[in-house]
mmCIF file of C-alpha atoms in Angstrom:
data_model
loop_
_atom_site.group_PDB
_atom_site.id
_atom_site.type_symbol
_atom_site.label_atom_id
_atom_site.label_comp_id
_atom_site.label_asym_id
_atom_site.label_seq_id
_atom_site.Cartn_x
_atom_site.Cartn_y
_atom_site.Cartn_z
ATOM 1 C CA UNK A 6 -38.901 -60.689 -88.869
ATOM 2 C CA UNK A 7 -40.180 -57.239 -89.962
ATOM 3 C CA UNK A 8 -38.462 -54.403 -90.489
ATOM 4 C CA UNK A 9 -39.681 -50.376 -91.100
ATOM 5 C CA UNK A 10 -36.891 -48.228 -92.536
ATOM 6 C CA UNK A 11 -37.606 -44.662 -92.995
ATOM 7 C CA UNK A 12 -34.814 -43.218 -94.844
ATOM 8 C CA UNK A 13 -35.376 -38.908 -94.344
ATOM 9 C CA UNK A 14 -33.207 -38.085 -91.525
ATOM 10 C CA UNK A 15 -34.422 -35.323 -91.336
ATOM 11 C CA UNK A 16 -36.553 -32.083 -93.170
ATOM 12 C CA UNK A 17 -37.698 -29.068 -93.703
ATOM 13 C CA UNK A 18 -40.790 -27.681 -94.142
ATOM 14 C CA UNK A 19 -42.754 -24.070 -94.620
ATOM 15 C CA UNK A 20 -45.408 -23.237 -92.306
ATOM 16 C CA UNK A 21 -48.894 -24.249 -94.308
ATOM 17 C CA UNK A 22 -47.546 -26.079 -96.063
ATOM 18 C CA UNK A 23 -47.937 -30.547 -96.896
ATOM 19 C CA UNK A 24 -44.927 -32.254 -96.503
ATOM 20 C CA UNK A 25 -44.622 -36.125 -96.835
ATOM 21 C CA UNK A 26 -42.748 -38.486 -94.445
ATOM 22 C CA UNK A 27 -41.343 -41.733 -96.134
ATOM 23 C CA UNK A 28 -42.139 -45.063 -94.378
ATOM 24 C CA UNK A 29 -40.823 -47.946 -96.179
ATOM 25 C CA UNK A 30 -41.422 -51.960 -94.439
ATOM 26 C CA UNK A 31 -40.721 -55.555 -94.739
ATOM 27 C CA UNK A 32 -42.794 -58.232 -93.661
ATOM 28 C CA UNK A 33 -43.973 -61.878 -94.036
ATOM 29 C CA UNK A 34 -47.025 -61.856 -92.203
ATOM 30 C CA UNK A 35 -50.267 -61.611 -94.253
ATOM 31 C CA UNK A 36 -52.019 -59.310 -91.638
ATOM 32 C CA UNK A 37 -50.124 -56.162 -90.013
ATOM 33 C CA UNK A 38 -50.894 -52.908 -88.819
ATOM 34 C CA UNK A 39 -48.852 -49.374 -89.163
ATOM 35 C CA UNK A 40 -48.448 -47.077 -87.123
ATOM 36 C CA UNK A 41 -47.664 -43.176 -86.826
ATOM 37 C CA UNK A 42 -45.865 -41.929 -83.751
ATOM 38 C CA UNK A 43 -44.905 -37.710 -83.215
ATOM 39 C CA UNK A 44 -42.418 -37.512 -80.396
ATOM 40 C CA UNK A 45 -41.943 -33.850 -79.539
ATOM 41 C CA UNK A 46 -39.127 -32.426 -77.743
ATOM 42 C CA UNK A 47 -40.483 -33.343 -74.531
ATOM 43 C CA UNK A 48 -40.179 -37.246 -75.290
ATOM 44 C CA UNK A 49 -43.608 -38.602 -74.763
ATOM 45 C CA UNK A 50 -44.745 -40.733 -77.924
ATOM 46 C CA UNK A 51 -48.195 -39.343 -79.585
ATOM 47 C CA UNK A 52 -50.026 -41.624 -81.749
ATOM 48 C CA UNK A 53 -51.141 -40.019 -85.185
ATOM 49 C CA UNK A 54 -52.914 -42.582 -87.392
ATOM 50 C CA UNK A 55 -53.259 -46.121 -88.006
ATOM 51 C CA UNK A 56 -53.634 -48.393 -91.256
ATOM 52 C CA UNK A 57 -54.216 -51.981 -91.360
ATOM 53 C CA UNK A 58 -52.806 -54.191 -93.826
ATOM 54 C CA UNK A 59 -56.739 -54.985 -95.010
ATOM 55 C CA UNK A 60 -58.016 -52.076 -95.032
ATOM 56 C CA UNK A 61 -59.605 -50.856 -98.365
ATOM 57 C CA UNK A 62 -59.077 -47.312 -97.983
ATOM 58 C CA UNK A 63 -56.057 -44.754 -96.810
ATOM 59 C CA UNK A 64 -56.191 -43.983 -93.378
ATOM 60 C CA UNK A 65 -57.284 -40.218 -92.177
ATOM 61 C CA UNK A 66 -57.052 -38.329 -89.078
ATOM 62 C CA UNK A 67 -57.811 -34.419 -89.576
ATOM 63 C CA UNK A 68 -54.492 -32.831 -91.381
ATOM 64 C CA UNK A 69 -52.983 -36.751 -91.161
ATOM 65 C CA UNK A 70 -53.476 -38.891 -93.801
ATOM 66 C CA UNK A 71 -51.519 -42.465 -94.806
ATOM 67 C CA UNK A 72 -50.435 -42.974 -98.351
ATOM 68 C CA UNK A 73 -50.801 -46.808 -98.520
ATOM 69 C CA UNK A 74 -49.247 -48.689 -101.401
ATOM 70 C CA UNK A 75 -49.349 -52.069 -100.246
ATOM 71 C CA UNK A 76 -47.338 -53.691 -103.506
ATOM 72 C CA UNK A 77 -44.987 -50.946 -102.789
ATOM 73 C CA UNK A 78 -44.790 -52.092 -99.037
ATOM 74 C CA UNK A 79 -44.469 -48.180 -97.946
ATOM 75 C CA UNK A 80 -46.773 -46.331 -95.822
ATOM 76 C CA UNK A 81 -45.853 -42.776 -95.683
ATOM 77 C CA UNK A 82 -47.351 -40.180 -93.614
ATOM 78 C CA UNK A 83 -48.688 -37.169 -95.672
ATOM 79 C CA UNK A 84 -48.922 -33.810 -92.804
ATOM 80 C CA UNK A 85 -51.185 -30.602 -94.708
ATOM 81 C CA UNK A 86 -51.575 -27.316 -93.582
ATOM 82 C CA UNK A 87 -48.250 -27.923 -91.284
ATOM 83 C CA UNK A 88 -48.353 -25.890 -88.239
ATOM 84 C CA UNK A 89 -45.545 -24.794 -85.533
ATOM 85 C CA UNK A 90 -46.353 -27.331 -83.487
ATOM 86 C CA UNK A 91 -45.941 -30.142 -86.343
ATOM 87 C CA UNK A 92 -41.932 -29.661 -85.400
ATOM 88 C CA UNK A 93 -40.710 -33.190 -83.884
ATOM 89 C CA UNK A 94 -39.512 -36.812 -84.969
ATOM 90 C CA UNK A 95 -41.967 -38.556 -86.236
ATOM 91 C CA UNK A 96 -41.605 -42.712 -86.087
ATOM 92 C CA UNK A 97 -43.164 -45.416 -88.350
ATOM 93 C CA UNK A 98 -43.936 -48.607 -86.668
ATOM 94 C CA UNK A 99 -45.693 -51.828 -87.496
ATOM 95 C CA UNK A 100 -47.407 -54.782 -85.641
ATOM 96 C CA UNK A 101 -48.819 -58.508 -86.391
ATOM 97 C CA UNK A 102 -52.297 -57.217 -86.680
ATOM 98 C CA UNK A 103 -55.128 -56.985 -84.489
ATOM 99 C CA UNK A 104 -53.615 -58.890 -81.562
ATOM 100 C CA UNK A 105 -53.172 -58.621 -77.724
ATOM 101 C CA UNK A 106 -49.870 -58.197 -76.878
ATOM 102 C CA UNK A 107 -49.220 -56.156 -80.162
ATOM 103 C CA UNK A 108 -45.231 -56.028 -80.215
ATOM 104 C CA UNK A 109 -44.010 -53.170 -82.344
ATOM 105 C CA UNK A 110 -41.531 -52.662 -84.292
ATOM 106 C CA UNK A 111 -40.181 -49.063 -84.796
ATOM 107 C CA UNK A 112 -38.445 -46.987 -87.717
ATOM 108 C CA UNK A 113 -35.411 -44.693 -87.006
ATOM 109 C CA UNK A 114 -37.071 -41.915 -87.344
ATOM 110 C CA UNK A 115 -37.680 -38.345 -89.222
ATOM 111 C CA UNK A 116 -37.143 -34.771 -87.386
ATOM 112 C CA UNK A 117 -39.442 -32.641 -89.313
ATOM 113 C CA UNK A 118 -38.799 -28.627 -88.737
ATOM 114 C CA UNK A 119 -41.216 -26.634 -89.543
ATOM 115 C CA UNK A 120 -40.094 -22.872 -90.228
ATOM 116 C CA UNK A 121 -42.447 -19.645 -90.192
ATOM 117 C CA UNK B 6 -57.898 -39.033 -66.282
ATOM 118 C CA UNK B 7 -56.779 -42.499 -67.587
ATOM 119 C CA UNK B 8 -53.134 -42.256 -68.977
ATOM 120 C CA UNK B 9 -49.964 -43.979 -67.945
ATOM 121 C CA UNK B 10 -47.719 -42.624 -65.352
ATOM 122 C CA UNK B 11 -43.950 -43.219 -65.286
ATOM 123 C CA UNK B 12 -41.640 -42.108 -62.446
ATOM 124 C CA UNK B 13 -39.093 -40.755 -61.963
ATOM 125 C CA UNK B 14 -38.888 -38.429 -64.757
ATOM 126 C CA UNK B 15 -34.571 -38.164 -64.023
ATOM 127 C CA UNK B 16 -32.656 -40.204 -62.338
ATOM 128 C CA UNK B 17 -29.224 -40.414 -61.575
ATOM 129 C CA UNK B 18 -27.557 -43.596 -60.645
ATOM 130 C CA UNK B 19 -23.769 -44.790 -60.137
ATOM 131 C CA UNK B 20 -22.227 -47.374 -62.106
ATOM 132 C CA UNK B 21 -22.915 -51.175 -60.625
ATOM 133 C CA UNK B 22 -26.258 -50.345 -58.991
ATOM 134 C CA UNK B 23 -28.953 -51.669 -59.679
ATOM 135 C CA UNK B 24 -32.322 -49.104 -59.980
ATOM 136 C CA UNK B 25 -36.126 -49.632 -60.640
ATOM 137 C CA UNK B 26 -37.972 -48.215 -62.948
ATOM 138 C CA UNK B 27 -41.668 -47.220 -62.634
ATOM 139 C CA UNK B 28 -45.136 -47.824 -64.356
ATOM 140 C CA UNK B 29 -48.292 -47.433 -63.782
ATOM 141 C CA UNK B 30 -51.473 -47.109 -66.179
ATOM 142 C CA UNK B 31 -55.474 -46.583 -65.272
ATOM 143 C CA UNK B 32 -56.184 -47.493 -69.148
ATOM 144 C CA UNK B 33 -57.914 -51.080 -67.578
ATOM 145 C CA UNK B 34 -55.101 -52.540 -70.691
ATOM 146 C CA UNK B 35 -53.949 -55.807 -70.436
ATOM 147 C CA UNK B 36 -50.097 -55.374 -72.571
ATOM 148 C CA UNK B 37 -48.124 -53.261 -71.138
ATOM 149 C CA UNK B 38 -44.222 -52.800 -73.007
ATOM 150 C CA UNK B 39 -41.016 -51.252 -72.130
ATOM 151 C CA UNK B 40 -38.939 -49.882 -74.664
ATOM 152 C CA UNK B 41 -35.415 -48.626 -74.619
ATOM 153 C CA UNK B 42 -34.226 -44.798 -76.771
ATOM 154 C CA UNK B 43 -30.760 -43.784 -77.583
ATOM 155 C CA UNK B 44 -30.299 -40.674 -78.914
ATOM 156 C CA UNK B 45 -31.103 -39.708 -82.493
ATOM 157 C CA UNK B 46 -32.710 -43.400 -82.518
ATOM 158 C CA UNK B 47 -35.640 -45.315 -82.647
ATOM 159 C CA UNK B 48 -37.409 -46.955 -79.945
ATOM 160 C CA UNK B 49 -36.222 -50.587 -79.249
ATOM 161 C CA UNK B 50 -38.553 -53.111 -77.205
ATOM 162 C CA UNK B 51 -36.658 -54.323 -73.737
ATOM 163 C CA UNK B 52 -39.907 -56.718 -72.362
ATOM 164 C CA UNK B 53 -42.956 -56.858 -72.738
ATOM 165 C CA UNK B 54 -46.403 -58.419 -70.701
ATOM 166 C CA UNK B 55 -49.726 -59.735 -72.389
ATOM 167 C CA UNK B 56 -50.919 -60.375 -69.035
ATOM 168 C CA UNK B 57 -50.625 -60.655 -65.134
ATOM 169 C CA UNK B 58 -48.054 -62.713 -64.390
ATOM 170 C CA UNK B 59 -46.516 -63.188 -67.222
ATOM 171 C CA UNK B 60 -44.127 -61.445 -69.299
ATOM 172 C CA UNK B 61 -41.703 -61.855 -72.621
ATOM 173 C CA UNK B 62 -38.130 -60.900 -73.522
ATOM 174 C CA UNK B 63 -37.872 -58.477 -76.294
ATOM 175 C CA UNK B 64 -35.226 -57.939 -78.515
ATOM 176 C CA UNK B 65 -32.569 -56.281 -75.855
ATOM 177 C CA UNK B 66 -33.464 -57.816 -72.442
ATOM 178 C CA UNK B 67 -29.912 -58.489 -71.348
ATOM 179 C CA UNK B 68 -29.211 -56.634 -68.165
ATOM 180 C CA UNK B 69 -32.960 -55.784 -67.694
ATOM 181 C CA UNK B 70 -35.530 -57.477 -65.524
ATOM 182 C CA UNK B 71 -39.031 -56.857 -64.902
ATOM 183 C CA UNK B 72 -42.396 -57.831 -62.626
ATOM 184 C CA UNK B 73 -46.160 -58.066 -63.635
ATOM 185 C CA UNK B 74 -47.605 -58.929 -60.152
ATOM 186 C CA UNK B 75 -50.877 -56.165 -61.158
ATOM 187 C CA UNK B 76 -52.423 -55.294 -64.382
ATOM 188 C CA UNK B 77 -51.843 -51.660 -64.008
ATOM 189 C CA UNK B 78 -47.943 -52.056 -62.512
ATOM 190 C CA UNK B 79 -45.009 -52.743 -65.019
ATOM 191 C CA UNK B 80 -41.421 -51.760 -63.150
ATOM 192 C CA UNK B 81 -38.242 -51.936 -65.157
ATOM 193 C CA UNK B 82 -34.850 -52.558 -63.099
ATOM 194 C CA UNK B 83 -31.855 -52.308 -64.848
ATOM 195 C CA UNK B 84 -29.468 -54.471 -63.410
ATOM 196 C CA UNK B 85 -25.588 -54.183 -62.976
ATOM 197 C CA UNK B 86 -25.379 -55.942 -65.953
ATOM 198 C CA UNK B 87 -26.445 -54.008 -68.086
ATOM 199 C CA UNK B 88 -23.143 -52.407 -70.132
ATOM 200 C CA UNK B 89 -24.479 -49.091 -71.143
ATOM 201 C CA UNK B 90 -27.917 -48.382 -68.908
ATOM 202 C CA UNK B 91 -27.837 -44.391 -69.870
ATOM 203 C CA UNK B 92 -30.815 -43.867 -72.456
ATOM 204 C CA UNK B 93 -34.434 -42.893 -72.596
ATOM 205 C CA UNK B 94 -37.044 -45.465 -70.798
ATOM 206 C CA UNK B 95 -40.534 -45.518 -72.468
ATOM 207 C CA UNK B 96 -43.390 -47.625 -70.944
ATOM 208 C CA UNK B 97 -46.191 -48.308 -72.635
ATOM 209 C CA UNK B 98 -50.044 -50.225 -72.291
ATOM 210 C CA UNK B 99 -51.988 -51.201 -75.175
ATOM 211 C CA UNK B 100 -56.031 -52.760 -75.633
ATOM 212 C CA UNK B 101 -57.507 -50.288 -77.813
ATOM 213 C CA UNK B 102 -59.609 -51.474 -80.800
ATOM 214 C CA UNK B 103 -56.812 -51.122 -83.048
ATOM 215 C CA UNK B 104 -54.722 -52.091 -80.059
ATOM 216 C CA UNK B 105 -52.118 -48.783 -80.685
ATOM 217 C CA UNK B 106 -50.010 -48.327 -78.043
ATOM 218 C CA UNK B 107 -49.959 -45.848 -75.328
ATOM 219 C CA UNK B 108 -47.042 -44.143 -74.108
ATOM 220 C CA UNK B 109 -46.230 -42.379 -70.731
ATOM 221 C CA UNK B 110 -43.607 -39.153 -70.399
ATOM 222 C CA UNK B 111 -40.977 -41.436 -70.259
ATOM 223 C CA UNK B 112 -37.839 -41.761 -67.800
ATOM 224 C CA UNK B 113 -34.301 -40.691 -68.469
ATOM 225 C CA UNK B 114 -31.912 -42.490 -66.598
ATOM 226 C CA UNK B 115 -28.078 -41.363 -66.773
ATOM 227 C CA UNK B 116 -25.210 -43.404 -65.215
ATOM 228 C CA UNK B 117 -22.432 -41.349 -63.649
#
């Protein structure tokens, strides 16, 4: 079975600046993906970035970028420059790899508030 | 626009009636999910579909049922059954290259 725990309830953060959202998971399978969801306050989920369990490098997508430590089994989700509009939960999920059907299993979640 | 549609956005129902959910995506994706939100919670997968006509129990189906008669069409009803129906529905399709999952806006269904 896996299992994502992300243990930051929730934060706060200045505007411009980084802030870094812990993603911690347990799995048996060789091959996985993670995932980065934003869910603002309006409730639709918003994929940020993804990082598969072979991949060589850390994921990037503009001011998102994926801290992989794969011995560590964490994946946590670095946000620079954080704007306004960075204020929402933010969930960490993970997958059996490249795979139709992907099922996904989700983190509890981190409310990141970003303040002027 | 492709995206995934999800109606109604509120809906009201009274306690022992059944109600259907809607779901419809133009994202030509063959899995198609529906997860279940409590508040302050993470998202937790009700059923799920790799393909027409066929369809999987997640990890909380009890209560739930639902239909994959089209590839774009994915309805939810939550049955009687189901002990505490009041929480945030979120359908979602999936076929990208990393096969990431799209979500629609989402239903909130309340039972009075």
């Amino acid at each position: 079975a896996q299992k994502i725990t992300q243990t930051q309830p929730g934060m706060f953060v200045q505007e411009k600046e980084a802030v870094t959202l812990d993603c911690t998971y347990d799995t048996s399978d060789p091959s996985y993906g993670l995932f980065w969801y934003k869910q603002p306050s309006s409730g639709e989920m918003i994929f940020l970035i993804y990082q598969g369990s072979y991949d060589q490098q850390n994921a990037t997508e503009g001011r998102y970028s994926l801290n992989f430590q794969k011995a560590r089994k964490s994946a946590n989700l670095v946000i620079s420059a954080s704007q306004l509009g960075d204020s929402a939960m933010y969930f960490c999920a993970m997958g059996p790899g490249l795979a139709a059907g992907n099922k996904l299993t989700f983190g509890g979640g981190t409310r990141v508030l970003v303040k002027p | 626009d492709g995206g995934i549609t999800q109606s109604p956005k509120y809906l009201f129902r009274k306690e022992g009636q059944n109600v259907t959910l809607s779901c419809e995506q133009n994202l030509n994706h063959d899995a198609m999910y529906w997860y279940r939100q409590d508040p302050g919670q993470g998202l937790r997968l009700i059923y799920y579909s790799q393909i027409v006509n066929d369809f999987q129990k997640g990890d909380i189906a009890e209560g739930y049922s639902v239909s994959r008669e089209k590839k774009e069409s994915f309805p939810l009803t939550v049955t009687s059954a189901q002990k505490n129906p009041t929480a945030f529905y979120l359908c979602a399709s999936s076929g990208g290259l990393r096969n990431e999952q799209f979500f629609g806006p989402g239903t909130r269904l309340t039972v009075l």
